Amino acid sequence: GVVPAASTTVALLTDPFCAAHPLVRVQLEVNLRSAGIVERVRRFELDAGILYPDQQDTADLLVTPLYHEQPVLIAAAELLGGEANNMTWSDAVQLPLCLLTQGMRGRRLIDDALATHGLQVTPRLETDSVAALFAHVRTGRWASIVPQPWIHTLGVPAGVSVLALRRPSVTALIALVTNRAEPGSLLTRALRRTAREARIGATLSEPS
């Protein structure tokens, strides 16, 4: 089970896992919420989940950190008015924004960052689809705030700029969770080992 924010990066785990275990078949469910993943892993309905572990009760689960994500602004250069490589949150909310829907953890990170400055955002378009956000930005008439790892895995559309968001800088942990019950399956133990060895955080920090 995978939260939407990790749907673009899950291949950095599943690809080396499948390469090391060629007889294993993997089925991915994406667009799940962190709370739902936790409950389904707890009930053994999912072997593992990739989610935001903060604000979740993971006491009876094994949590393996994968990477930290940081929101960035993406927009066509003509929308940015000459901004070089960063922008304040207060300036970002003045743009025609398309964002993830309210209630999704990635969106709450944005709302929480804005709230620290007494700001609110009213996006002109909301969606639960990663592809839809990028498609709208690609038209040149929309901006969006997305996790930086999306840029590494999906690339930057032609004519689109990526700006860091400052004051405040925001990060969130993405982690793999599995059931803590012993002895645990060979599958989940192997998956945790791959997660530790894959160094996903380091890969995502490399220039794309």
C-alpha atoms as a PDB file:
ATOM      1  CA  GLY A   1       0.000   0.000   0.000  1.00  0.00           C
ATOM      2  CA  VAL A   2       1.400   3.387  -1.026  1.00  0.00           C
ATOM      3  CA  VAL A   3       0.386   6.988  -0.323  1.00  0.00           C
ATOM      4  CA  PRO A   4       0.071   9.169  -3.464  1.00  0.00           C
ATOM      5  CA  ALA A   5       3.199  11.181  -2.641  1.00  0.00           C
ATOM      6  CA  ALA A   6       5.297   8.003  -2.805  1.00  0.00           C
ATOM      7  CA  SER A   7       3.724   6.615  -5.973  1.00  0.00           C
ATOM      8  CA  THR A   8       6.455   8.263  -8.046  1.00  0.00           C
ATOM      9  CA  THR A   9       9.321   6.948  -5.888  1.00  0.00           C
ATOM     10  CA  VAL A  10       8.165   3.438  -4.956  1.00  0.00           C
ATOM     11  CA  ALA A  11      10.108   2.004  -7.924  1.00  0.00           C
ATOM     12  CA  LEU A  12      13.330   2.915  -6.105  1.00  0.00           C
ATOM     13  CA  LEU A  13      12.359   0.177  -3.633  1.00  0.00           C
ATOM     14  CA  THR A  14      10.419  -2.317  -5.745  1.00  0.00           C
ATOM     15  CA  ASP A  15      12.928  -2.408  -8.616  1.00  0.00           C
ATOM     16  CA  PRO A  16      15.948  -3.546  -6.550  1.00  0.00           C
ATOM     17  CA  PHE A  17      13.680  -5.827  -4.505  1.00  0.00           C
ATOM     18  CA  CYS A  18      12.371  -7.598  -7.616  1.00  0.00           C
ATOM     19  CA  ALA A  19      15.873  -7.781  -9.075  1.00  0.00           C
ATOM     20  CA  ALA A  20      17.105  -9.538  -5.934  1.00  0.00           C
ATOM     21  CA  HIS A  21      14.056 -11.829  -5.746  1.00  0.00           C
ATOM     22  CA  PRO A  22      13.036 -12.678  -9.339  1.00  0.00           C
ATOM     23  CA  LEU A  23      10.374 -15.219  -8.311  1.00  0.00           C
ATOM     24  CA  VAL A  24       8.425 -12.704  -6.217  1.00  0.00           C
ATOM     25  CA  ARG A  25       5.392 -10.967  -7.719  1.00  0.00           C
ATOM     26  CA  VAL A  26       4.492  -7.518  -6.387  1.00  0.00           C
ATOM     27  CA  GLN A  27       1.059  -5.891  -6.443  1.00  0.00           C
ATOM     28  CA  LEU A  28       0.926  -2.178  -5.633  1.00  0.00           C
ATOM     29  CA  GLU A  29      -2.103  -0.287  -4.348  1.00  0.00           C
ATOM     30  CA  VAL A  30      -1.545   3.446  -4.630  1.00  0.00           C
ATOM     31  CA  ASN A  31      -3.638   6.486  -3.661  1.00  0.00           C
ATOM     32  CA  LEU A  32      -4.141   5.093  -0.154  1.00  0.00           C
ATOM     33  CA  ARG A  33      -4.153   7.174   3.037  1.00  0.00           C
ATOM     34  CA  SER A  34      -1.549   6.616   5.754  1.00  0.00           C
ATOM     35  CA  ALA A  35      -4.159   5.724   8.383  1.00  0.00           C
ATOM     36  CA  GLY A  36      -5.753   3.140   6.107  1.00  0.00           C
ATOM     37  CA  ILE A  37      -2.388   1.579   5.309  1.00  0.00           C
ATOM     38  CA  VAL A  38      -1.548   1.280   9.013  1.00  0.00           C
ATOM     39  CA  GLU A  39      -4.808  -0.532   9.756  1.00  0.00           C
ATOM     40  CA  ARG A  40      -4.481  -2.899   6.803  1.00  0.00           C
ATOM     41  CA  VAL A  41      -0.869  -3.774   7.638  1.00  0.00           C
ATOM     42  CA  ARG A  42      -1.940  -4.349  11.231  1.00  0.00           C
ATOM     43  CA  ARG A  43      -4.657  -6.780  10.033  1.00  0.00           C
ATOM     44  CA  PHE A  44      -2.243  -8.474   7.581  1.00  0.00           C
ATOM     45  CA  GLU A  45      -4.353  -7.299   4.637  1.00  0.00           C
ATOM     46  CA  LEU A  46      -1.207  -5.648   3.263  1.00  0.00           C
ATOM     47  CA  ASP A  47       2.298  -7.071   3.582  1.00  0.00           C
ATOM     48  CA  ALA A  48       3.804  -3.595   3.788  1.00  0.00           C
ATOM     49  CA  GLY A  49       3.050   0.066   3.312  1.00  0.00           C
ATOM     50  CA  ILE A  50       4.859   3.246   2.303  1.00  0.00           C
ATOM     51  CA  LEU A  51       3.453   6.253   4.120  1.00  0.00           C
ATOM     52  CA  TYR A  52       3.931   9.300   6.326  1.00  0.00           C
ATOM     53  CA  PRO A  53       4.530   7.729   9.777  1.00  0.00           C
ATOM     54  CA  ASP A  54       4.115  10.963  11.724  1.00  0.00           C
ATOM     55  CA  GLN A  55       0.716  11.380  13.369  1.00  0.00           C
ATOM     56  CA  GLN A  56       0.091   7.621  13.002  1.00  0.00           C
ATOM     57  CA  ASP A  57       0.016   4.965  15.740  1.00  0.00           C
ATOM     58  CA  THR A  58       2.843   2.687  14.609  1.00  0.00           C
ATOM     59  CA  ALA A  59       3.631   1.187  18.022  1.00  0.00           C
ATOM     60  CA  ASP A  60       2.968  -2.382  16.828  1.00  0.00           C
ATOM     61  CA  LEU A  61       4.612  -1.892  13.429  1.00  0.00           C
ATOM     62  CA  LEU A  62       8.208  -1.865  12.229  1.00  0.00           C
ATOM     63  CA  VAL A  63       9.089   1.492  10.669  1.00  0.00           C
ATOM     64  CA  THR A  64      12.008   1.721   8.223  1.00  0.00           C
ATOM     65  CA  PRO A  65      12.787   5.318   7.157  1.00  0.00           C
ATOM     66  CA  LEU A  66      13.159   5.739   3.389  1.00  0.00           C
ATOM     67  CA  TYR A  67      13.648   9.469   2.737  1.00  0.00           C
ATOM     68  CA  HIS A  68      12.531  12.977   3.636  1.00  0.00           C
ATOM     69  CA  GLU A  69      10.480  14.984   1.167  1.00  0.00           C
ATOM     70  CA  GLN A  70      10.413  18.764   0.855  1.00  0.00           C
ATOM     71  CA  PRO A  71       7.779  20.760  -1.038  1.00  0.00           C
ATOM     72  CA  VAL A  72       8.893  22.776  -4.064  1.00  0.00           C
ATOM     73  CA  LEU A  73       7.028  25.082  -6.408  1.00  0.00           C
ATOM     74  CA  ILE A  74       6.773  24.177 -10.090  1.00  0.00           C
ATOM     75  CA  ALA A  75       5.514  26.636 -12.686  1.00  0.00           C
ATOM     76  CA  ALA A  76       6.168  27.921 -16.180  1.00  0.00           C
ATOM     77  CA  ALA A  77       8.848  30.604 -16.222  1.00  0.00           C
ATOM     78  CA  GLU A  78       6.418  33.284 -17.448  1.00  0.00           C
ATOM     79  CA  LEU A  79       4.294  32.860 -14.306  1.00  0.00           C
ATOM     80  CA  LEU A  80       7.213  33.493 -11.972  1.00  0.00           C
ATOM     81  CA  GLY A  81       8.062  37.097 -12.772  1.00  0.00           C
ATOM     82  CA  GLY A  82      11.807  36.618 -12.847  1.00  0.00           C
ATOM     83  CA  GLU A  83      12.136  34.674  -9.584  1.00  0.00           C
ATOM     84  CA  ALA A  84      15.503  32.891  -9.637  1.00  0.00           C
ATOM     85  CA  ASN A  85      15.532  29.703  -7.578  1.00  0.00           C
ATOM     86  CA  ASN A  86      13.365  30.255  -4.507  1.00  0.00           C
ATOM     87  CA  MET A  87      10.130  31.891  -3.441  1.00  0.00           C
ATOM     88  CA  THR A  88       8.335  32.692  -0.198  1.00  0.00           C
ATOM     89  CA  TRP A  89       5.119  30.879   0.633  1.00  0.00           C
ATOM     90  CA  SER A  90       3.273  34.214   0.706  1.00  0.00           C
ATOM     91  CA  ASP A  91       4.265  34.857  -2.916  1.00  0.00           C
ATOM     92  CA  ALA A  92       3.449  31.299  -3.950  1.00  0.00           C
ATOM     93  CA  VAL A  93      -0.203  31.536  -2.875  1.00  0.00           C
ATOM     94  CA  GLN A  94      -0.706  34.462  -5.259  1.00  0.00           C
ATOM     95  CA  LEU A  95      -0.172  32.162  -8.251  1.00  0.00           C
ATOM     96  CA  PRO A  96      -2.937  30.166 -10.022  1.00  0.00           C
ATOM     97  CA  LEU A  97      -2.400  26.972  -8.057  1.00  0.00           C
ATOM     98  CA  CYS A  98      -3.460  23.388  -8.588  1.00  0.00           C
ATOM     99  CA  LEU A  99      -2.872  21.262  -5.489  1.00  0.00           C
ATOM    100  CA  LEU A 100      -3.548  17.891  -3.941  1.00  0.00           C
ATOM    101  CA  THR A 101      -6.975  17.617  -2.334  1.00  0.00           C
ATOM    102  CA  GLN A 102      -7.564  18.578   1.291  1.00  0.00           C
ATOM    103  CA  GLY A 103      -7.197  15.705   3.733  1.00  0.00           C
ATOM    104  CA  MET A 104      -4.196  14.233   1.944  1.00  0.00           C
ATOM    105  CA  ARG A 105      -1.042  14.394   4.054  1.00  0.00           C
ATOM    106  CA  GLY A 106       0.926  16.151   1.323  1.00  0.00           C
ATOM    107  CA  ARG A 107      -1.716  18.880   1.223  1.00  0.00           C
ATOM    108  CA  ARG A 108      -1.770  19.203   5.013  1.00  0.00           C
ATOM    109  CA  LEU A 109       1.974  19.870   4.953  1.00  0.00           C
ATOM    110  CA  ILE A 110       1.294  22.807   2.647  1.00  0.00           C
ATOM    111  CA  ASP A 111      -1.608  24.103   4.742  1.00  0.00           C
ATOM    112  CA  ASP A 112       0.423  23.793   7.966  1.00  0.00           C
ATOM    113  CA  ALA A 113       3.365  25.695   6.462  1.00  0.00           C
ATOM    114  CA  LEU A 114       1.050  28.497   5.368  1.00  0.00           C
ATOM    115  CA  ALA A 115      -0.675  28.592   8.759  1.00  0.00           C
ATOM    116  CA  THR A 116       2.627  29.463  10.462  1.00  0.00           C
ATOM    117  CA  HIS A 117       2.397  32.821   8.657  1.00  0.00           C
ATOM    118  CA  GLY A 118      -1.346  33.210   9.028  1.00  0.00           C
ATOM    119  CA  LEU A 119      -1.826  32.384   5.355  1.00  0.00           C
ATOM    120  CA  GLN A 120      -4.416  30.256   3.600  1.00  0.00           C
ATOM    121  CA  VAL A 121      -4.534  28.933   0.070  1.00  0.00           C
ATOM    122  CA  THR A 122      -7.549  28.667  -2.207  1.00  0.00           C
ATOM    123  CA  PRO A 123      -6.396  26.608  -5.181  1.00  0.00           C
ATOM    124  CA  ARG A 124      -8.336  26.959  -8.401  1.00  0.00           C
ATOM    125  CA  LEU A 125      -8.069  23.198  -8.922  1.00  0.00           C
ATOM    126  CA  GLU A 126      -7.644  20.253  -6.552  1.00  0.00           C
ATOM    127  CA  THR A 127      -6.944  16.623  -7.444  1.00  0.00           C
ATOM    128  CA  ASP A 128      -5.699  13.373  -5.931  1.00  0.00           C
ATOM    129  CA  SER A 129      -3.708  12.638  -9.103  1.00  0.00           C
ATOM    130  CA  VAL A 130       0.013  13.263  -9.501  1.00  0.00           C
ATOM    131  CA  ALA A 131      -0.346  13.078 -13.274  1.00  0.00           C
ATOM    132  CA  ALA A 132      -3.136  15.676 -13.300  1.00  0.00           C
ATOM    133  CA  LEU A 133      -1.004  18.202 -11.407  1.00  0.00           C
ATOM    134  CA  PHE A 134       1.886  17.854 -13.841  1.00  0.00           C
ATOM    135  CA  ALA A 135      -0.445  17.970 -16.840  1.00  0.00           C
ATOM    136  CA  HIS A 136      -1.898  21.302 -15.709  1.00  0.00           C
ATOM    137  CA  VAL A 137       1.511  22.818 -14.942  1.00  0.00           C
ATOM    138  CA  ARG A 138       2.696  21.718 -18.381  1.00  0.00           C
ATOM    139  CA  THR A 139       0.077  23.976 -20.021  1.00  0.00           C
ATOM    140  CA  GLY A 140       2.025  27.003 -18.775  1.00  0.00           C
ATOM    141  CA  ARG A 141      -0.970  28.550 -17.005  1.00  0.00           C
ATOM    142  CA  TRP A 142      -0.770  26.779 -13.636  1.00  0.00           C
ATOM    143  CA  ALA A 143       1.633  26.420 -10.734  1.00  0.00           C
ATOM    144  CA  SER A 144       1.739  23.654  -8.164  1.00  0.00           C
ATOM    145  CA  ILE A 145       3.488  22.743  -4.922  1.00  0.00           C
ATOM    146  CA  VAL A 146       4.754  19.163  -5.016  1.00  0.00           C
ATOM    147  CA  PRO A 147       7.249  16.971  -3.134  1.00  0.00           C
ATOM    148  CA  GLN A 148      10.792  17.416  -4.469  1.00  0.00           C
ATOM    149  CA  PRO A 149      11.248  13.636  -5.022  1.00  0.00           C
ATOM    150  CA  TRP A 150       8.579  13.817  -7.750  1.00  0.00           C
ATOM    151  CA  ILE A 151      10.958  16.041  -9.711  1.00  0.00           C
ATOM    152  CA  HIS A 152      13.753  13.499  -9.426  1.00  0.00           C
ATOM    153  CA  THR A 153      11.659  10.602 -10.688  1.00  0.00           C
ATOM    154  CA  LEU A 154       9.292  12.329 -13.149  1.00  0.00           C
ATOM    155  CA  GLY A 155      11.612  15.017 -14.435  1.00  0.00           C
ATOM    156  CA  VAL A 156      10.835  18.667 -15.104  1.00  0.00           C
ATOM    157  CA  PRO A 157       8.424  19.388 -17.980  1.00  0.00           C
ATOM    158  CA  ALA A 158       9.833  21.553 -20.769  1.00  0.00           C
ATOM    159  CA  GLY A 159       9.601  25.253 -19.948  1.00  0.00           C
ATOM    160  CA  VAL A 160       8.858  24.624 -16.260  1.00  0.00           C
ATOM    161  CA  SER A 161      10.989  25.961 -13.392  1.00  0.00           C
ATOM    162  CA  VAL A 162      11.460  24.436  -9.940  1.00  0.00           C
ATOM    163  CA  LEU A 163      11.756  26.816  -6.977  1.00  0.00           C
ATOM    164  CA  ALA A 164      12.567  26.071  -3.361  1.00  0.00           C
ATOM    165  CA  LEU A 165      10.033  27.423  -0.875  1.00  0.00           C
ATOM    166  CA  ARG A 166      11.462  29.414   2.027  1.00  0.00           C
ATOM    167  CA  ARG A 167      10.189  30.862   5.279  1.00  0.00           C
ATOM    168  CA  PRO A 168       9.456  28.209   6.461  1.00  0.00           C
ATOM    169  CA  SER A 169      11.337  25.232   5.058  1.00  0.00           C
ATOM    170  CA  VAL A 170       9.203  22.096   5.475  1.00  0.00           C
ATOM    171  CA  THR A 171      10.147  18.403   5.426  1.00  0.00           C
ATOM    172  CA  ALA A 172       8.267  15.156   6.042  1.00  0.00           C
ATOM    173  CA  LEU A 173       9.454  11.571   6.503  1.00  0.00           C
ATOM    174  CA  ILE A 174       8.355   8.804   4.141  1.00  0.00           C
ATOM    175  CA  ALA A 175       8.825   5.306   5.590  1.00  0.00           C
ATOM    176  CA  LEU A 176       8.178   1.624   4.982  1.00  0.00           C
ATOM    177  CA  VAL A 177       5.982  -0.090   7.586  1.00  0.00           C
ATOM    178  CA  THR A 178       5.492  -3.809   8.186  1.00  0.00           C
ATOM    179  CA  ASN A 179       3.793  -5.813  10.911  1.00  0.00           C
ATOM    180  CA  ARG A 180       5.937  -6.309  14.015  1.00  0.00           C
ATOM    181  CA  ALA A 181       4.500  -9.783  14.782  1.00  0.00           C
ATOM    182  CA  GLU A 182       7.167 -12.471  15.086  1.00  0.00           C
ATOM    183  CA  PRO A 183       8.642 -14.361  13.380  1.00  0.00           C
ATOM    184  CA  GLY A 184       7.491 -12.267  10.415  1.00  0.00           C
ATOM    185  CA  SER A 185       7.435 -13.412   6.816  1.00  0.00           C
ATOM    186  CA  LEU A 186      10.542 -13.955   4.713  1.00  0.00           C
ATOM    187  CA  LEU A 187       9.017 -11.506   2.228  1.00  0.00           C
ATOM    188  CA  THR A 188       8.748  -8.585   4.630  1.00  0.00           C
ATOM    189  CA  ARG A 189      12.180  -9.230   6.116  1.00  0.00           C
ATOM    190  CA  ALA A 190      13.677  -9.183   2.628  1.00  0.00           C
ATOM    191  CA  LEU A 191      11.773  -5.999   1.780  1.00  0.00           C
ATOM    192  CA  ARG A 192      13.068  -4.233   4.895  1.00  0.00           C
ATOM    193  CA  ARG A 193      16.601  -5.312   4.044  1.00  0.00           C
ATOM    194  CA  THR A 194      16.248  -3.889   0.536  1.00  0.00           C
ATOM    195  CA  ALA A 195      14.846  -0.651   1.983  1.00  0.00           C
ATOM    196  CA  ARG A 196      17.928  -0.263   4.177  1.00  0.00           C
ATOM    197  CA  GLU A 197      20.379  -1.111   1.406  1.00  0.00           C
ATOM    198  CA  ALA A 198      18.766   0.910  -1.391  1.00  0.00           C
ATOM    199  CA  ARG A 199      19.735   4.287   0.130  1.00  0.00           C
ATOM    200  CA  ILE A 200      16.720   5.930  -1.449  1.00  0.00           C
ATOM    201  CA  GLY A 201      17.260   9.190   0.409  1.00  0.00           C
ATOM    202  CA  ALA A 202      20.781   9.505  -1.004  1.00  0.00           C
ATOM    203  CA  THR A 203      19.544   8.707  -4.513  1.00  0.00           C
ATOM    204  CA  LEU A 204      16.877  11.406  -4.318  1.00  0.00           C
ATOM    205  CA  SER A 205      19.453  13.932  -3.100  1.00  0.00           C
ATOM    206  CA  GLU A 206      21.558  13.487  -6.221  1.00  0.00           C
ATOM    207  CA  PRO A 207      21.105  16.029  -9.029  1.00  0.00           C
ATOM    208  CA  SER A 208      18.437  14.791 -11.429  1.00  0.00           C
END
